[in-house]
Amino acid sequence: MDVIAVDDPTDEQIRQWHAVLLAVHADDPDGDAPEPDHTAARLLGAEQSSRQRFWAAVEDGEMIAVAVLRLPGEPGADRPGEIDIRVRPDRRREGLGTRLLTEAAGGLRADRRSSVLAQVSAGTPAIPFLESHGFRCVLTLSGLMLHLDDVPAERVAELVAAGPAGYELVRWQGVVPDEYAAALARAKDAMADMSAYEGVPWDADRVREMAEMVNKRGDALYTVAAVQGPAVAGFTEIVVPALGPERAAQYDTAVVPEHRGRRLGIWVKAAMLEWLRHERPEVREIETDNSGDNVHMLAVNEELGFRHQRESREYQASAGDLPA
């Protein structure tokens, strides 16, 4: 068995990589099965939102395990890397995951990163594997799904009309307008559930960088914000993927602490649903991950009609604790 870097994948390597993903999904059918086009897009860079590296464990010319290391920002950036390791179920407990983790750890250190994150489904073999290699759980996430056909347009209109006095709704597609960039960054810092372990403050440049990365991979970022004068009091973001636009992804939603308790969260989310119905009628579902301790946002999502689909966990490890 060899571990190889997959730097310029061939059609056959893409096929084999996808076969590993399908085998893993069949063993844990949580969520939708991976699509071949999505696999190819990621390996070829079309969906790349930051620099990525790929490795595969190969035996007799066939991939039996794969790993992705995502490196947001520039080398040496004060941001964790992100790792995803998949091992074919019939080849687990043979050390393949450890071999791939060792390769990825080398790539992490070479990029001068201090830590790495991994998101895995609850109750899967990935959890004892990560814990045995020094990862600790830093966040529990509830996966939620909203079927837009289940939300009456009249209900959405009522929620939008019930917005609090003293605030205005603004919206944009793509990169944030300059007049709101710094204010949006301050609002993003209100997401304590994320910054508690990621430890990376938002600024105007990082806000623009995130939107530009979404644009570069061909997806569409939509933002609705509640503003009071120059301040962004709350906001919500949706990304409609170029591949499979029927299911959109909820990105960040936050309300700045001093503006909480005024139903700004449900207001901006309802305004987003109304906008999507007119702008992107092909969107039929929205999926999101809700931090388990963010009970307020969970209540907002449930009031809108989101329903629990799965549970996942974020794990983090120091680069120095990973196998060398």
PDB file of N, CA and C in Angstrom, residues 283-321:
ATOM      1  N   VAL A 283     -34.501  27.235  -5.927  1.00  0.00           N
ATOM      2  CA  VAL A 283     -34.104  26.772  -4.594  1.00  0.00           C
ATOM      3  C   VAL A 283     -35.319  26.187  -3.894  1.00  0.00           C
ATOM      4  N   ARG A 284     -35.241  24.916  -3.524  1.00  0.00           N
ATOM      5  CA  ARG A 284     -36.366  24.239  -2.864  1.00  0.00           C
ATOM      6  C   ARG A 284     -36.051  23.891  -1.413  1.00  0.00           C
ATOM      7  N   GLU A 285     -34.764  23.846  -1.054  1.00  0.00           N
ATOM      8  CA  GLU A 285     -34.381  23.466   0.304  1.00  0.00           C
ATOM      9  C   GLU A 285     -33.222  24.348   0.760  1.00  0.00           C
ATOM     10  N   ILE A 286     -33.121  24.523   2.077  1.00  0.00           N
ATOM     11  CA  ILE A 286     -31.980  25.200   2.679  1.00  0.00           C
ATOM     12  C   ILE A 286     -31.489  24.331   3.826  1.00  0.00           C
ATOM     13  N   GLU A 287     -30.184  24.048   3.846  1.00  0.00           N
ATOM     14  CA  GLU A 287     -29.619  23.268   4.944  1.00  0.00           C
ATOM     15  C   GLU A 287     -28.700  24.150   5.775  1.00  0.00           C
ATOM     16  N   THR A 288     -28.636  23.834   7.064  1.00  0.00           N
ATOM     17  CA  THR A 288     -27.803  24.629   7.958  1.00  0.00           C
ATOM     18  C   THR A 288     -27.287  23.759   9.088  1.00  0.00           C
ATOM     19  N   ASP A 289     -26.218  24.204   9.725  1.00  0.00           N
ATOM     20  CA  ASP A 289     -25.702  23.606  10.949  1.00  0.00           C
ATOM     21  C   ASP A 289     -25.874  24.618  12.065  1.00  0.00           C
ATOM     22  N   ASN A 290     -26.467  24.176  13.161  1.00  0.00           N
ATOM     23  CA  ASN A 290     -26.752  25.053  14.292  1.00  0.00           C
ATOM     24  C   ASN A 290     -25.941  24.587  15.491  1.00  0.00           C
ATOM     25  N   SER A 291     -25.126  25.481  16.053  1.00  0.00           N
ATOM     26  CA  SER A 291     -24.383  25.138  17.252  1.00  0.00           C
ATOM     27  C   SER A 291     -25.329  24.700  18.352  1.00  0.00           C
ATOM     28  N   GLY A 292     -24.991  23.596  19.017  1.00  0.00           N
ATOM     29  CA  GLY A 292     -25.880  23.035  20.022  1.00  0.00           C
ATOM     30  C   GLY A 292     -26.170  23.956  21.187  1.00  0.00           C
ATOM     31  N   ASP A 293     -25.247  24.884  21.512  1.00  0.00           N
ATOM     32  CA  ASP A 293     -25.482  25.775  22.641  1.00  0.00           C
ATOM     33  C   ASP A 293     -26.078  27.118  22.219  1.00  0.00           C
ATOM     34  N   ASN A 294     -26.352  27.287  20.921  1.00  0.00           N
ATOM     35  CA  ASN A 294     -26.965  28.525  20.442  1.00  0.00           C
ATOM     36  C   ASN A 294     -28.485  28.321  20.407  1.00  0.00           C
ATOM     37  N   VAL A 295     -29.090  28.317  21.593  1.00  0.00           N
ATOM     38  CA  VAL A 295     -30.501  27.962  21.697  1.00  0.00           C
ATOM     39  C   VAL A 295     -31.396  29.022  21.048  1.00  0.00           C
ATOM     40  N   HIS A 296     -30.946  30.270  21.053  1.00  0.00           N
ATOM     41  CA  HIS A 296     -31.766  31.320  20.451  1.00  0.00           C
ATOM     42  C   HIS A 296     -31.895  31.106  18.940  1.00  0.00           C
ATOM     43  N   MET A 297     -30.766  30.873  18.259  1.00  0.00           N
ATOM     44  CA  MET A 297     -30.825  30.673  16.814  1.00  0.00           C
ATOM     45  C   MET A 297     -31.533  29.372  16.472  1.00  0.00           C
ATOM     46  N   LEU A 298     -31.391  28.361  17.315  1.00  0.00           N
ATOM     47  CA  LEU A 298     -32.118  27.112  17.088  1.00  0.00           C
ATOM     48  C   LEU A 298     -33.625  27.366  17.136  1.00  0.00           C
ATOM     49  N   ALA A 299     -34.071  28.192  18.090  1.00  0.00           N
ATOM     50  CA  ALA A 299     -35.493  28.512  18.193  1.00  0.00           C
ATOM     51  C   ALA A 299     -35.971  29.289  16.967  1.00  0.00           C
ATOM     52  N   VAL A 300     -35.143  30.205  16.481  1.00  0.00           N
ATOM     53  CA  VAL A 300     -35.479  30.964  15.274  1.00  0.00           C
ATOM     54  C   VAL A 300     -35.658  30.014  14.093  1.00  0.00           C
ATOM     55  N   ASN A 301     -34.687  29.108  13.920  1.00  0.00           N
ATOM     56  CA  ASN A 301     -34.756  28.174  12.796  1.00  0.00           C
ATOM     57  C   ASN A 301     -35.985  27.270  12.891  1.00  0.00           C
ATOM     58  N   GLU A 302     -36.272  26.794  14.089  1.00  0.00           N
ATOM     59  CA  GLU A 302     -37.438  25.916  14.244  1.00  0.00           C
ATOM     60  C   GLU A 302     -38.737  26.670  13.991  1.00  0.00           C
ATOM     61  N   GLU A 303     -38.816  27.944  14.392  1.00  0.00           N
ATOM     62  CA  GLU A 303     -40.016  28.729  14.126  1.00  0.00           C
ATOM     63  C   GLU A 303     -40.230  28.907  12.621  1.00  0.00           C
ATOM     64  N   LEU A 304     -39.148  29.015  11.871  1.00  0.00           N
ATOM     65  CA  LEU A 304     -39.264  29.149  10.418  1.00  0.00           C
ATOM     66  C   LEU A 304     -39.654  27.841   9.746  1.00  0.00           C
ATOM     67  N   GLY A 305     -39.396  26.712  10.420  1.00  0.00           N
ATOM     68  CA  GLY A 305     -39.755  25.423   9.840  1.00  0.00           C
ATOM     69  C   GLY A 305     -38.593  24.490   9.588  1.00  0.00           C
ATOM     70  N   PHE A 306     -37.382  24.867  10.007  1.00  0.00           N
ATOM     71  CA  PHE A 306     -36.250  23.949   9.893  1.00  0.00           C
ATOM     72  C   PHE A 306     -36.487  22.745  10.795  1.00  0.00           C
ATOM     73  N   ARG A 307     -36.076  21.558  10.325  1.00  0.00           N
ATOM     74  CA  ARG A 307     -36.234  20.343  11.095  1.00  0.00           C
ATOM     75  C   ARG A 307     -34.906  19.600  11.204  1.00  0.00           C
ATOM     76  N   HIS A 308     -34.723  18.949  12.360  1.00  0.00           N
ATOM     77  CA  HIS A 308     -33.461  18.257  12.642  1.00  0.00           C
ATOM     78  C   HIS A 308     -33.240  17.094  11.673  1.00  0.00           C
ATOM     79  N   GLN A 309     -32.024  17.012  11.122  1.00  0.00           N
ATOM     80  CA  GLN A 309     -31.671  15.938  10.188  1.00  0.00           C
ATOM     81  C   GLN A 309     -30.542  15.049  10.726  1.00  0.00           C
ATOM     82  N   ARG A 310     -29.584  15.646  11.432  1.00  0.00           N
ATOM     83  CA  ARG A 310     -28.393  14.900  11.835  1.00  0.00           C
ATOM     84  C   ARG A 310     -27.666  15.682  12.925  1.00  0.00           C
ATOM     85  N   GLU A 311     -26.664  15.052  13.516  1.00  0.00           N
ATOM     86  CA  GLU A 311     -25.780  15.733  14.459  1.00  0.00           C
ATOM     87  C   GLU A 311     -24.339  15.514  14.033  1.00  0.00           C
ATOM     88  N   SER A 312     -23.559  16.559  14.073  1.00  0.00           N
ATOM     89  CA  SER A 312     -22.137  16.435  13.761  1.00  0.00           C
ATOM     90  C   SER A 312     -21.318  17.159  14.820  1.00  0.00           C
ATOM     91  N   ARG A 313     -20.023  16.934  14.796  1.00  0.00           N
ATOM     92  CA  ARG A 313     -19.139  17.537  15.792  1.00  0.00           C
ATOM     93  C   ARG A 313     -17.901  18.106  15.114  1.00  0.00           C
ATOM     94  N   GLU A 314     -17.427  19.196  15.672  1.00  0.00           N
ATOM     95  CA  GLU A 314     -16.161  19.785  15.241  1.00  0.00           C
ATOM     96  C   GLU A 314     -15.083  19.370  16.240  1.00  0.00           C
ATOM     97  N   TYR A 315     -13.990  18.834  15.718  1.00  0.00           N
ATOM     98  CA  TYR A 315     -12.844  18.459  16.540  1.00  0.00           C
ATOM     99  C   TYR A 315     -11.641  19.308  16.136  1.00  0.00           C
ATOM    100  N   GLN A 316     -10.772  19.589  17.104  1.00  0.00           N
ATOM    101  CA  GLN A 316      -9.586  20.398  16.840  1.00  0.00           C
ATOM    102  C   GLN A 316      -8.379  19.747  17.502  1.00  0.00           C
ATOM    103  N   ALA A 317      -7.235  19.851  16.813  1.00  0.00           N
ATOM    104  CA  ALA A 317      -5.981  19.336  17.360  1.00  0.00           C
ATOM    105  C   ALA A 317      -4.857  20.309  17.065  1.00  0.00           C
ATOM    106  N   SER A 318      -3.895  20.363  17.944  1.00  0.00           N
ATOM    107  CA  SER A 318      -2.688  21.161  17.714  1.00  0.00           C
ATOM    108  C   SER A 318      -1.801  20.426  16.708  1.00  0.00           C
ATOM    109  N   ALA A 319      -1.184  21.188  15.818  1.00  0.00           N
ATOM    110  CA  ALA A 319      -0.300  20.573  14.821  1.00  0.00           C
ATOM    111  C   ALA A 319       0.825  19.786  15.491  1.00  0.00           C
ATOM    112  N   GLY A 320       1.283  20.279  16.653  1.00  0.00           N
ATOM    113  CA  GLY A 320       2.369  19.591  17.352  1.00  0.00           C
ATOM    114  C   GLY A 320       1.968  18.254  17.935  1.00  0.00           C
ATOM    115  N   ASP A 321       0.660  18.011  18.102  1.00  0.00           N
ATOM    116  CA  ASP A 321       0.194  16.738  18.664  1.00  0.00           C
ATOM    117  C   ASP A 321      -0.079  15.681  17.607  1.00  0.00           C
TER     118      ASP A 321
END
